[in-house]
């Protein structure tokens, strides 16, 4: 606790004594309210985890990709991997993991439509689209869109969407 408080003082002293005091108080209140929760030595749950990928997935996905997705890639023998290092086409369709705790939200009023976010996203999750305004006729009311930020395209709209299932 002494080291935690030292770190608090070092980090927040420039913000004032009041900030340091409140952080010390938070640490002290945490200690007062700590409770031990007994945990049994053996798991008693009967819940089975679902398979990592569907039984309908191709053999390579079931035997190789699924092992990696389950965090067990180190168990794969080298012989399980393709000799030339390439994966069969269309295997990423089986990797919809929904694992991200944080997903970006597009704010049309601050976006400058540069496209950098979709370009640097490592999994192709952030997707930008340009389309004719008439395409919005049947769109949900909450669908976010912005006029294109370019001259000569009065009927063109811009949208940035995030494909949640692939976001890591």
PDB file of C-alpha atoms in Angstrom:
ATOM      1  CA  UNK A   1       0.000   0.000   0.000  1.00  0.00           C
ATOM      2  CA  UNK A   2       2.892   2.285   0.803  1.00  0.00           C
ATOM      3  CA  UNK A   3       4.254   1.844  -2.736  1.00  0.00           C
ATOM      4  CA  UNK A   4       0.816   2.428  -4.271  1.00  0.00           C
ATOM      5  CA  UNK A   5       0.458   5.678  -2.347  1.00  0.00           C
ATOM      6  CA  UNK A   6       3.989   6.706  -3.310  1.00  0.00           C
ATOM      7  CA  UNK A   7       3.077   6.121  -6.960  1.00  0.00           C
ATOM      8  CA  UNK A   8      -0.152   8.123  -6.558  1.00  0.00           C
ATOM      9  CA  UNK A   9       1.732  11.023  -5.009  1.00  0.00           C
ATOM     10  CA  UNK A  10       4.381  10.936  -7.728  1.00  0.00           C
ATOM     11  CA  UNK A  11       1.797  10.757 -10.537  1.00  0.00           C
ATOM     12  CA  UNK A  12      -0.774  13.265  -9.265  1.00  0.00           C
ATOM     13  CA  UNK A  13       1.084  15.784  -7.088  1.00  0.00           C
ATOM     14  CA  UNK A  14       1.188  18.285  -9.937  1.00  0.00           C
ATOM     15  CA  UNK A  15      -2.622  18.184  -9.997  1.00  0.00           C
ATOM     16  CA  UNK A  16      -2.765  19.293  -6.369  1.00  0.00           C
ATOM     17  CA  UNK A  17      -2.991  18.006  -2.807  1.00  0.00           C
ATOM     18  CA  UNK A  18      -6.764  17.516  -3.092  1.00  0.00           C
ATOM     19  CA  UNK A  19      -6.386  15.037  -5.975  1.00  0.00           C
ATOM     20  CA  UNK A  20      -3.690  13.124  -4.078  1.00  0.00           C
ATOM     21  CA  UNK A  21      -5.812  13.081  -0.906  1.00  0.00           C
ATOM     22  CA  UNK A  22      -8.862  11.723  -2.781  1.00  0.00           C
ATOM     23  CA  UNK A  23      -6.777   8.973  -4.383  1.00  0.00           C
ATOM     24  CA  UNK A  24      -5.323   8.019  -0.984  1.00  0.00           C
ATOM     25  CA  UNK A  25      -8.880   7.930   0.363  1.00  0.00           C
ATOM     26  CA  UNK A  26      -9.954   5.631  -2.481  1.00  0.00           C
ATOM     27  CA  UNK A  27      -7.107   3.229  -1.661  1.00  0.00           C
ATOM     28  CA  UNK A  28      -7.994   3.262   2.052  1.00  0.00           C
ATOM     29  CA  UNK A  29     -11.702   2.661   1.311  1.00  0.00           C
ATOM     30  CA  UNK A  30     -10.778  -0.236  -0.938  1.00  0.00           C
ATOM     31  CA  UNK A  31      -8.878  -1.920   1.876  1.00  0.00           C
ATOM     32  CA  UNK A  32     -11.764  -1.451   4.309  1.00  0.00           C
ATOM     33  CA  UNK A  33     -14.210  -3.033   1.862  1.00  0.00           C
ATOM     34  CA  UNK A  34     -12.157  -6.034   0.713  1.00  0.00           C
ATOM     35  CA  UNK A  35     -13.933  -9.354   1.265  1.00  0.00           C
ATOM     36  CA  UNK A  36     -12.567 -12.851   0.820  1.00  0.00           C
ATOM     37  CA  UNK A  37     -14.588 -14.990  -1.536  1.00  0.00           C
ATOM     38  CA  UNK A  38     -14.089 -18.717  -1.087  1.00  0.00           C
ATOM     39  CA  UNK A  39     -13.319 -20.589  -4.291  1.00  0.00           C
ATOM     40  CA  UNK A  40     -13.538 -24.361  -4.371  1.00  0.00           C
ATOM     41  CA  UNK A  41     -10.429 -26.256  -5.418  1.00  0.00           C
ATOM     42  CA  UNK A  42     -12.309 -28.087  -8.162  1.00  0.00           C
ATOM     43  CA  UNK A  43     -14.634 -26.685 -10.819  1.00  0.00           C
ATOM     44  CA  UNK A  44     -18.166 -27.987 -10.420  1.00  0.00           C
ATOM     45  CA  UNK A  45     -19.773 -26.571 -13.546  1.00  0.00           C
ATOM     46  CA  UNK A  46     -21.442 -28.939 -15.972  1.00  0.00           C
ATOM     47  CA  UNK A  47     -21.570 -26.390 -18.781  1.00  0.00           C
ATOM     48  CA  UNK A  48     -19.789 -27.556 -21.922  1.00  0.00           C
ATOM     49  CA  UNK A  49     -18.120 -25.014 -24.192  1.00  0.00           C
ATOM     50  CA  UNK A  50     -19.506 -24.999 -27.734  1.00  0.00           C
ATOM     51  CA  UNK A  51     -17.143 -26.090 -30.506  1.00  0.00           C
ATOM     52  CA  UNK A  52     -14.833 -23.336 -31.762  1.00  0.00           C
ATOM     53  CA  UNK A  53     -16.101 -23.756 -35.326  1.00  0.00           C
ATOM     54  CA  UNK A  54     -19.093 -25.495 -36.851  1.00  0.00           C
ATOM     55  CA  UNK A  55     -18.898 -29.166 -37.802  1.00  0.00           C
ATOM     56  CA  UNK A  56     -19.790 -27.936 -41.298  1.00  0.00           C
ATOM     57  CA  UNK A  57     -16.475 -26.095 -41.591  1.00  0.00           C
ATOM     58  CA  UNK A  58     -13.903 -27.455 -44.042  1.00  0.00           C
ATOM     59  CA  UNK A  59     -11.383 -29.974 -42.704  1.00  0.00           C
ATOM     60  CA  UNK A  60      -8.524 -27.428 -42.611  1.00  0.00           C
ATOM     61  CA  UNK A  61     -10.620 -25.014 -40.550  1.00  0.00           C
ATOM     62  CA  UNK A  62     -11.757 -27.753 -38.127  1.00  0.00           C
ATOM     63  CA  UNK A  63      -8.275 -29.218 -37.650  1.00  0.00           C
ATOM     64  CA  UNK A  64      -5.946 -26.215 -37.923  1.00  0.00           C
ATOM     65  CA  UNK A  65      -7.714 -22.856 -37.738  1.00  0.00           C
ATOM     66  CA  UNK A  66      -9.986 -23.917 -34.868  1.00  0.00           C
ATOM     67  CA  UNK A  67      -6.965 -24.979 -32.800  1.00  0.00           C
ATOM     68  CA  UNK A  68      -5.416 -21.535 -33.259  1.00  0.00           C
ATOM     69  CA  UNK A  69      -8.691 -19.782 -32.459  1.00  0.00           C
ATOM     70  CA  UNK A  70      -8.934 -21.809 -29.246  1.00  0.00           C
ATOM     71  CA  UNK A  71      -5.449 -20.638 -28.230  1.00  0.00           C
ATOM     72  CA  UNK A  72      -3.964 -24.085 -28.783  1.00  0.00           C
ATOM     73  CA  UNK A  73      -1.938 -23.390 -31.922  1.00  0.00           C
ATOM     74  CA  UNK A  74       1.269 -24.447 -30.159  1.00  0.00           C
ATOM     75  CA  UNK A  75      -0.094 -27.992 -30.053  1.00  0.00           C
ATOM     76  CA  UNK A  76      -0.269 -28.223 -33.854  1.00  0.00           C
ATOM     77  CA  UNK A  77       2.481 -30.236 -35.509  1.00  0.00           C
ATOM     78  CA  UNK A  78       4.296 -28.471 -38.334  1.00  0.00           C
ATOM     79  CA  UNK A  79       2.979 -31.170 -40.658  1.00  0.00           C
ATOM     80  CA  UNK A  80      -0.582 -29.858 -40.114  1.00  0.00           C
ATOM     81  CA  UNK A  81       0.300 -26.586 -41.843  1.00  0.00           C
ATOM     82  CA  UNK A  82       0.472 -26.187 -45.627  1.00  0.00           C
ATOM     83  CA  UNK A  83       4.002 -26.745 -46.956  1.00  0.00           C
ATOM     84  CA  UNK A  84       4.010 -23.461 -48.890  1.00  0.00           C
ATOM     85  CA  UNK A  85       2.584 -21.467 -45.963  1.00  0.00           C
ATOM     86  CA  UNK A  86      -0.630 -20.471 -47.733  1.00  0.00           C
ATOM     87  CA  UNK A  87      -4.084 -21.037 -46.318  1.00  0.00           C
ATOM     88  CA  UNK A  88      -7.012 -22.301 -48.367  1.00  0.00           C
ATOM     89  CA  UNK A  89      -9.263 -19.525 -49.679  1.00  0.00           C
ATOM     90  CA  UNK A  90     -12.387 -18.430 -47.800  1.00  0.00           C
ATOM     91  CA  UNK A  91     -11.283 -19.663 -44.366  1.00  0.00           C
ATOM     92  CA  UNK A  92     -11.829 -16.326 -42.608  1.00  0.00           C
ATOM     93  CA  UNK A  93     -15.589 -16.740 -42.913  1.00  0.00           C
ATOM     94  CA  UNK A  94     -15.261 -19.253 -40.063  1.00  0.00           C
ATOM     95  CA  UNK A  95     -13.364 -16.828 -37.807  1.00  0.00           C
ATOM     96  CA  UNK A  96     -16.218 -14.563 -36.679  1.00  0.00           C
ATOM     97  CA  UNK A  97     -15.220 -14.443 -33.018  1.00  0.00           C
ATOM     98  CA  UNK A  98     -16.865 -11.315 -31.538  1.00  0.00           C
ATOM     99  CA  UNK A  99     -13.948 -10.894 -29.142  1.00  0.00           C
ATOM    100  CA  UNK A 100     -13.372  -7.147 -28.948  1.00  0.00           C
ATOM    101  CA  UNK A 101     -14.219  -5.365 -25.707  1.00  0.00           C
ATOM    102  CA  UNK A 102     -14.028  -1.993 -27.445  1.00  0.00           C
ATOM    103  CA  UNK A 103     -15.440  -1.208 -30.862  1.00  0.00           C
ATOM    104  CA  UNK A 104     -15.032   2.146 -32.605  1.00  0.00           C
ATOM    105  CA  UNK A 105     -18.140   4.221 -33.254  1.00  0.00           C
ATOM    106  CA  UNK A 106     -18.271   6.488 -36.287  1.00  0.00           C
ATOM    107  CA  UNK A 107     -19.133  10.110 -35.540  1.00  0.00           C
ATOM    108  CA  UNK A 108     -20.216  11.688 -38.860  1.00  0.00           C
ATOM    109  CA  UNK A 109     -20.016  15.251 -37.522  1.00  0.00           C
ATOM    110  CA  UNK A 110     -16.270  14.985 -36.752  1.00  0.00           C
ATOM    111  CA  UNK A 111     -15.169  12.607 -39.524  1.00  0.00           C
ATOM    112  CA  UNK A 112     -13.106  14.239 -42.297  1.00  0.00           C
ATOM    113  CA  UNK A 113     -13.674  11.260 -44.647  1.00  0.00           C
ATOM    114  CA  UNK A 114      -9.966  10.627 -45.175  1.00  0.00           C
ATOM    115  CA  UNK A 115     -10.330   6.835 -45.085  1.00  0.00           C
ATOM    116  CA  UNK A 116      -7.259   6.350 -42.896  1.00  0.00           C
ATOM    117  CA  UNK A 117      -9.166   4.392 -40.247  1.00  0.00           C
ATOM    118  CA  UNK A 118     -10.367   1.793 -42.739  1.00  0.00           C
ATOM    119  CA  UNK A 119      -6.911   1.615 -44.294  1.00  0.00           C
ATOM    120  CA  UNK A 120      -5.054   0.945 -41.025  1.00  0.00           C
ATOM    121  CA  UNK A 121      -7.604  -1.424 -39.463  1.00  0.00           C
ATOM    122  CA  UNK A 122      -5.726  -4.763 -39.473  1.00  0.00           C
ATOM    123  CA  UNK A 123      -8.782  -6.954 -39.973  1.00  0.00           C
ATOM    124  CA  UNK A 124     -10.771  -4.920 -42.503  1.00  0.00           C
ATOM    125  CA  UNK A 125     -13.398  -4.220 -39.853  1.00  0.00           C
ATOM    126  CA  UNK A 126     -13.843  -0.507 -40.596  1.00  0.00           C
ATOM    127  CA  UNK A 127     -15.479  -0.110 -43.991  1.00  0.00           C
ATOM    128  CA  UNK A 128     -16.229   3.135 -45.798  1.00  0.00           C
ATOM    129  CA  UNK A 129     -18.916   3.403 -48.460  1.00  0.00           C
ATOM    130  CA  UNK A 130     -19.996   6.054 -50.948  1.00  0.00           C
ATOM    131  CA  UNK A 131     -23.464   5.727 -52.459  1.00  0.00           C
ATOM    132  CA  UNK A 132     -26.328   7.645 -54.001  1.00  0.00           C
ATOM    133  CA  UNK A 133     -28.690   9.332 -51.565  1.00  0.00           C
ATOM    134  CA  UNK A 134     -31.639   7.438 -53.087  1.00  0.00           C
ATOM    135  CA  UNK A 135     -30.219   4.254 -51.527  1.00  0.00           C
ATOM    136  CA  UNK A 136     -31.263   5.571 -48.106  1.00  0.00           C
ATOM    137  CA  UNK A 137     -35.006   5.425 -48.787  1.00  0.00           C
ATOM    138  CA  UNK A 138     -35.457   2.106 -46.975  1.00  0.00           C
ATOM    139  CA  UNK A 139     -32.605   2.578 -44.476  1.00  0.00           C
ATOM    140  CA  UNK A 140     -33.398   2.510 -40.736  1.00  0.00           C
ATOM    141  CA  UNK A 141     -33.787   5.931 -39.107  1.00  0.00           C
ATOM    142  CA  UNK A 142     -30.711   5.341 -36.912  1.00  0.00           C
ATOM    143  CA  UNK A 143     -28.471   4.636 -39.942  1.00  0.00           C
ATOM    144  CA  UNK A 144     -25.609   7.138 -39.798  1.00  0.00           C
ATOM    145  CA  UNK A 145     -24.663   8.945 -42.967  1.00  0.00           C
ATOM    146  CA  UNK A 146     -23.022  12.196 -44.049  1.00  0.00           C
ATOM    147  CA  UNK A 147     -22.921  14.215 -47.258  1.00  0.00           C
ATOM    148  CA  UNK A 148     -19.777  13.499 -49.244  1.00  0.00           C
ATOM    149  CA  UNK A 149     -17.076  16.054 -48.533  1.00  0.00           C
ATOM    150  CA  UNK A 150     -16.251  16.762 -52.181  1.00  0.00           C
ATOM    151  CA  UNK A 151     -17.546  19.271 -54.724  1.00  0.00           C
ATOM    152  CA  UNK A 152     -19.716  18.176 -57.582  1.00  0.00           C
ATOM    153  CA  UNK A 153     -21.394  15.223 -55.860  1.00  0.00           C
ATOM    154  CA  UNK A 154     -24.571  16.683 -54.294  1.00  0.00           C
ATOM    155  CA  UNK A 155     -26.474  13.373 -54.219  1.00  0.00           C
ATOM    156  CA  UNK A 156     -23.649  11.217 -52.863  1.00  0.00           C
ATOM    157  CA  UNK A 157     -23.524  10.140 -49.209  1.00  0.00           C
ATOM    158  CA  UNK A 158     -20.757   8.642 -47.069  1.00  0.00           C
ATOM    159  CA  UNK A 159     -20.974   6.015 -44.349  1.00  0.00           C
ATOM    160  CA  UNK A 160     -18.379   4.335 -42.191  1.00  0.00           C
ATOM    161  CA  UNK A 161     -19.418   1.013 -40.693  1.00  0.00           C
ATOM    162  CA  UNK A 162     -17.755  -1.378 -38.272  1.00  0.00           C
ATOM    163  CA  UNK A 163     -18.083  -5.123 -38.803  1.00  0.00           C
ATOM    164  CA  UNK A 164     -18.250  -6.156 -35.151  1.00  0.00           C
ATOM    165  CA  UNK A 165     -17.762  -9.899 -35.658  1.00  0.00           C
ATOM    166  CA  UNK A 166     -14.208  -9.445 -36.989  1.00  0.00           C
ATOM    167  CA  UNK A 167     -13.087  -6.700 -34.603  1.00  0.00           C
ATOM    168  CA  UNK A 168     -10.234  -7.766 -32.364  1.00  0.00           C
TER     169      UNK A 168
END
